[in-house]
PDB file of C-alpha atoms in Angstrom:
ATOM      1  CA  UNK A  16     102.870 114.538  93.420  1.00  0.00           C
ATOM      2  CA  UNK A  17     104.361 112.838  96.341  1.00  0.00           C
ATOM      3  CA  UNK A  18     107.329 114.282  98.190  1.00  0.00           C
ATOM      4  CA  UNK A  19     110.833 112.796  97.862  1.00  0.00           C
ATOM      5  CA  UNK A  20     112.190 111.757 101.155  1.00  0.00           C
ATOM      6  CA  UNK A  21     115.355 113.224 102.643  1.00  0.00           C
ATOM      7  CA  UNK A  22     118.415 111.115 103.625  1.00  0.00           C
ATOM      8  CA  UNK A  23     117.543 110.924 107.283  1.00  0.00           C
ATOM      9  CA  UNK A  24     113.916 110.000 106.644  1.00  0.00           C
ATOM     10  CA  UNK A  25     115.031 107.366 104.098  1.00  0.00           C
ATOM     11  CA  UNK A  26     117.303 105.781 106.634  1.00  0.00           C
ATOM     12  CA  UNK A  27     114.648 105.670 109.239  1.00  0.00           C
ATOM     13  CA  UNK A  28     112.091 104.135 106.766  1.00  0.00           C
ATOM     14  CA  UNK A  29     114.667 101.502 105.797  1.00  0.00           C
ATOM     15  CA  UNK A  30     114.575 100.359 109.480  1.00  0.00           C
ATOM     16  CA  UNK A  31     110.967  99.142 108.967  1.00  0.00           C
ATOM     17  CA  UNK A  32     112.034  97.009 105.953  1.00  0.00           C
ATOM     18  CA  UNK A  33     115.322  95.728 107.094  1.00  0.00           C
ATOM     19  CA  UNK A  34     115.775  93.193 104.142  1.00  0.00           C
ATOM     20  CA  UNK A  35     115.616  95.941 101.722  1.00  0.00           C
ATOM     21  CA  UNK A  36     118.850  97.913 100.756  1.00  0.00           C
ATOM     22  CA  UNK A  37     119.328 101.420  99.431  1.00  0.00           C
ATOM     23  CA  UNK A  38     121.097 101.469  95.968  1.00  0.00           C
ATOM     24  CA  UNK A  39     122.602 104.990  95.747  1.00  0.00           C
ATOM     25  CA  UNK A  40     123.428 104.611  92.047  1.00  0.00           C
ATOM     26  CA  UNK A  41     119.828 104.004  91.133  1.00  0.00           C
ATOM     27  CA  UNK A  42     118.177 105.797  94.011  1.00  0.00           C
ATOM     28  CA  UNK A  43     115.996 102.752  94.639  1.00  0.00           C
ATOM     29  CA  UNK A  44     115.457 100.254  97.405  1.00  0.00           C
ATOM     30  CA  UNK A  45     116.046  96.753  96.503  1.00  0.00           C
ATOM     31  CA  UNK A  46     115.088  93.253  97.662  1.00  0.00           C
ATOM     32  CA  UNK A  47     115.822  89.880  96.207  1.00  0.00           C
ATOM     33  CA  UNK A  48     113.091  87.340  97.221  1.00  0.00           C
ATOM     34  CA  UNK A  49     113.467  83.647  96.855  1.00  0.00           C
ATOM     35  CA  UNK A  50     110.590  81.245  96.878  1.00  0.00           C
ATOM     36  CA  UNK A  51     110.207  77.373  96.735  1.00  0.00           C
ATOM     37  CA  UNK A  52     109.444  77.335  92.959  1.00  0.00           C
ATOM     38  CA  UNK A  53     108.402  79.369  89.955  1.00  0.00           C
ATOM     39  CA  UNK A  54     104.672  79.006  90.839  1.00  0.00           C
ATOM     40  CA  UNK A  55     105.224  80.603  94.223  1.00  0.00           C
ATOM     41  CA  UNK A  56     107.297  83.362  92.773  1.00  0.00           C
ATOM     42  CA  UNK A  57     104.689  84.153  89.967  1.00  0.00           C
ATOM     43  CA  UNK A  58     101.964  84.033  92.451  1.00  0.00           C
ATOM     44  CA  UNK A  59     103.706  86.589  94.733  1.00  0.00           C
ATOM     45  CA  UNK A  60     104.385  88.772  91.780  1.00  0.00           C
ATOM     46  CA  UNK A  61     100.608  88.642  90.997  1.00  0.00           C
ATOM     47  CA  UNK A  62      99.662  89.746  94.505  1.00  0.00           C
ATOM     48  CA  UNK A  63     102.140  92.511  94.468  1.00  0.00           C
ATOM     49  CA  UNK A  64     101.022  93.615  91.022  1.00  0.00           C
ATOM     50  CA  UNK A  65      97.324  93.958  92.283  1.00  0.00           C
ATOM     51  CA  UNK A  66      98.488  96.153  95.123  1.00  0.00           C
ATOM     52  CA  UNK A  67     100.817  98.203  92.937  1.00  0.00           C
ATOM     53  CA  UNK A  68      98.065  98.829  90.480  1.00  0.00           C
ATOM     54  CA  UNK A  69      95.598  99.867  93.191  1.00  0.00           C
ATOM     55  CA  UNK A  70      98.205 102.196  94.546  1.00  0.00           C
ATOM     56  CA  UNK A  71      99.174 103.451  91.016  1.00  0.00           C
ATOM     57  CA  UNK A  72     102.788 102.703  92.077  1.00  0.00           C
ATOM     58  CA  UNK A  73     104.512 100.212  89.880  1.00  0.00           C
ATOM     59  CA  UNK A  74     107.739  98.358  90.637  1.00  0.00           C
ATOM     60  CA  UNK A  75     110.614  97.617  88.298  1.00  0.00           C
ATOM     61  CA  UNK A  76     111.248  93.944  88.754  1.00  0.00           C
ATOM     62  CA  UNK A  77     112.559  90.731  87.374  1.00  0.00           C
ATOM     63  CA  UNK A  78     111.856  87.146  87.764  1.00  0.00           C
ATOM     64  CA  UNK A  79     114.014  83.981  87.105  1.00  0.00           C
ATOM     65  CA  UNK A  80     112.441  80.701  88.201  1.00  0.00           C
ATOM     66  CA  UNK A  81     112.169  80.957  91.943  1.00  0.00           C
ATOM     67  CA  UNK A  82     113.596  84.481  92.410  1.00  0.00           C
ATOM     68  CA  UNK A  83     111.851  88.003  92.234  1.00  0.00           C
ATOM     69  CA  UNK A  84     114.077  91.092  92.516  1.00  0.00           C
ATOM     70  CA  UNK A  85     112.187  94.232  93.084  1.00  0.00           C
ATOM     71  CA  UNK A  86     113.518  97.752  92.789  1.00  0.00           C
ATOM     72  CA  UNK A  87     111.258 100.616  94.095  1.00  0.00           C
ATOM     73  CA  UNK A  88     111.609 104.183  93.454  1.00  0.00           C
ATOM     74  CA  UNK A  89     109.314 106.997  92.503  1.00  0.00           C
ATOM     75  CA  UNK A  90     110.232 108.373  89.101  1.00  0.00           C
ATOM     76  CA  UNK A  91     108.083 111.413  89.306  1.00  0.00           C
ATOM     77  CA  UNK A  92     109.831 112.579  92.491  1.00  0.00           C
ATOM     78  CA  UNK A  93     113.291 111.558  91.189  1.00  0.00           C
ATOM     79  CA  UNK A  94     113.890 109.430  94.329  1.00  0.00           C
ATOM     80  CA  UNK A  95     112.278 107.494  97.039  1.00  0.00           C
ATOM     81  CA  UNK A  96     108.929 108.449  98.621  1.00  0.00           C
ATOM     82  CA  UNK A  97     106.612 107.034 101.215  1.00  0.00           C
ATOM     83  CA  UNK A  98     104.957 105.082  98.479  1.00  0.00           C
ATOM     84  CA  UNK A  99     108.041 103.047  97.950  1.00  0.00           C
ATOM     85  CA  UNK A 100     108.216 102.012 101.446  1.00  0.00           C
ATOM     86  CA  UNK A 101     104.549 101.303 101.676  1.00  0.00           C
ATOM     87  CA  UNK A 102     104.834  98.846  98.707  1.00  0.00           C
ATOM     88  CA  UNK A 103     108.080  97.351 100.205  1.00  0.00           C
ATOM     89  CA  UNK A 104     106.253  96.578 103.489  1.00  0.00           C
ATOM     90  CA  UNK A 105     103.161  95.175 101.638  1.00  0.00           C
ATOM     91  CA  UNK A 106     105.474  92.981  99.666  1.00  0.00           C
ATOM     92  CA  UNK A 107     107.133  91.790 102.853  1.00  0.00           C
ATOM     93  CA  UNK A 108     103.728  90.785 104.274  1.00  0.00           C
ATOM     94  CA  UNK A 109     102.799  88.981 101.137  1.00  0.00           C
ATOM     95  CA  UNK A 110     106.157  86.980 101.071  1.00  0.00           C
ATOM     96  CA  UNK A 111     106.058  86.208 104.749  1.00  0.00           C
ATOM     97  CA  UNK A 112     102.494  85.594 105.819  1.00  0.00           C
ATOM     98  CA  UNK A 113     101.862  84.812 109.377  1.00  0.00           C
ATOM     99  CA  UNK A 114     101.502  81.032 110.266  1.00  0.00           C
ATOM    100  CA  UNK A 115      97.882  79.840 110.061  1.00  0.00           C
ATOM    101  CA  UNK A 116      95.953  80.558 113.180  1.00  0.00           C
ATOM    102  CA  UNK A 117      98.225  83.612 113.997  1.00  0.00           C
ATOM    103  CA  UNK A 118      96.757  87.186 113.360  1.00  0.00           C
ATOM    104  CA  UNK A 119      98.342  89.347 110.801  1.00  0.00           C
ATOM    105  CA  UNK A 120     100.332  92.144 112.537  1.00  0.00           C
ATOM    106  CA  UNK A 121      99.774  94.687 109.696  1.00  0.00           C
TER     107      UNK A 121
END
């Protein structure tokens, strides 16, 4: 089992994914992504799903047309773990790939 992050570690980890917010009520980090259309949103979800399955760490999410809302928390740890921030960072890279010709900074 992975270890639940403490408050200061969580605050520090959030700096690496600044578009995500901490929801104290659910104990999750949350991000609302907006895409050009449904096809782009669904393609993004598919790519994130493949990473989530490989990591055995699955998001709670919803999709309406061009929007995807992702909530990440580790239920086994009853809070946030490094896995949540790793998947959040991966989702950011998938949603915001570098322009063609530029190397990925991941």
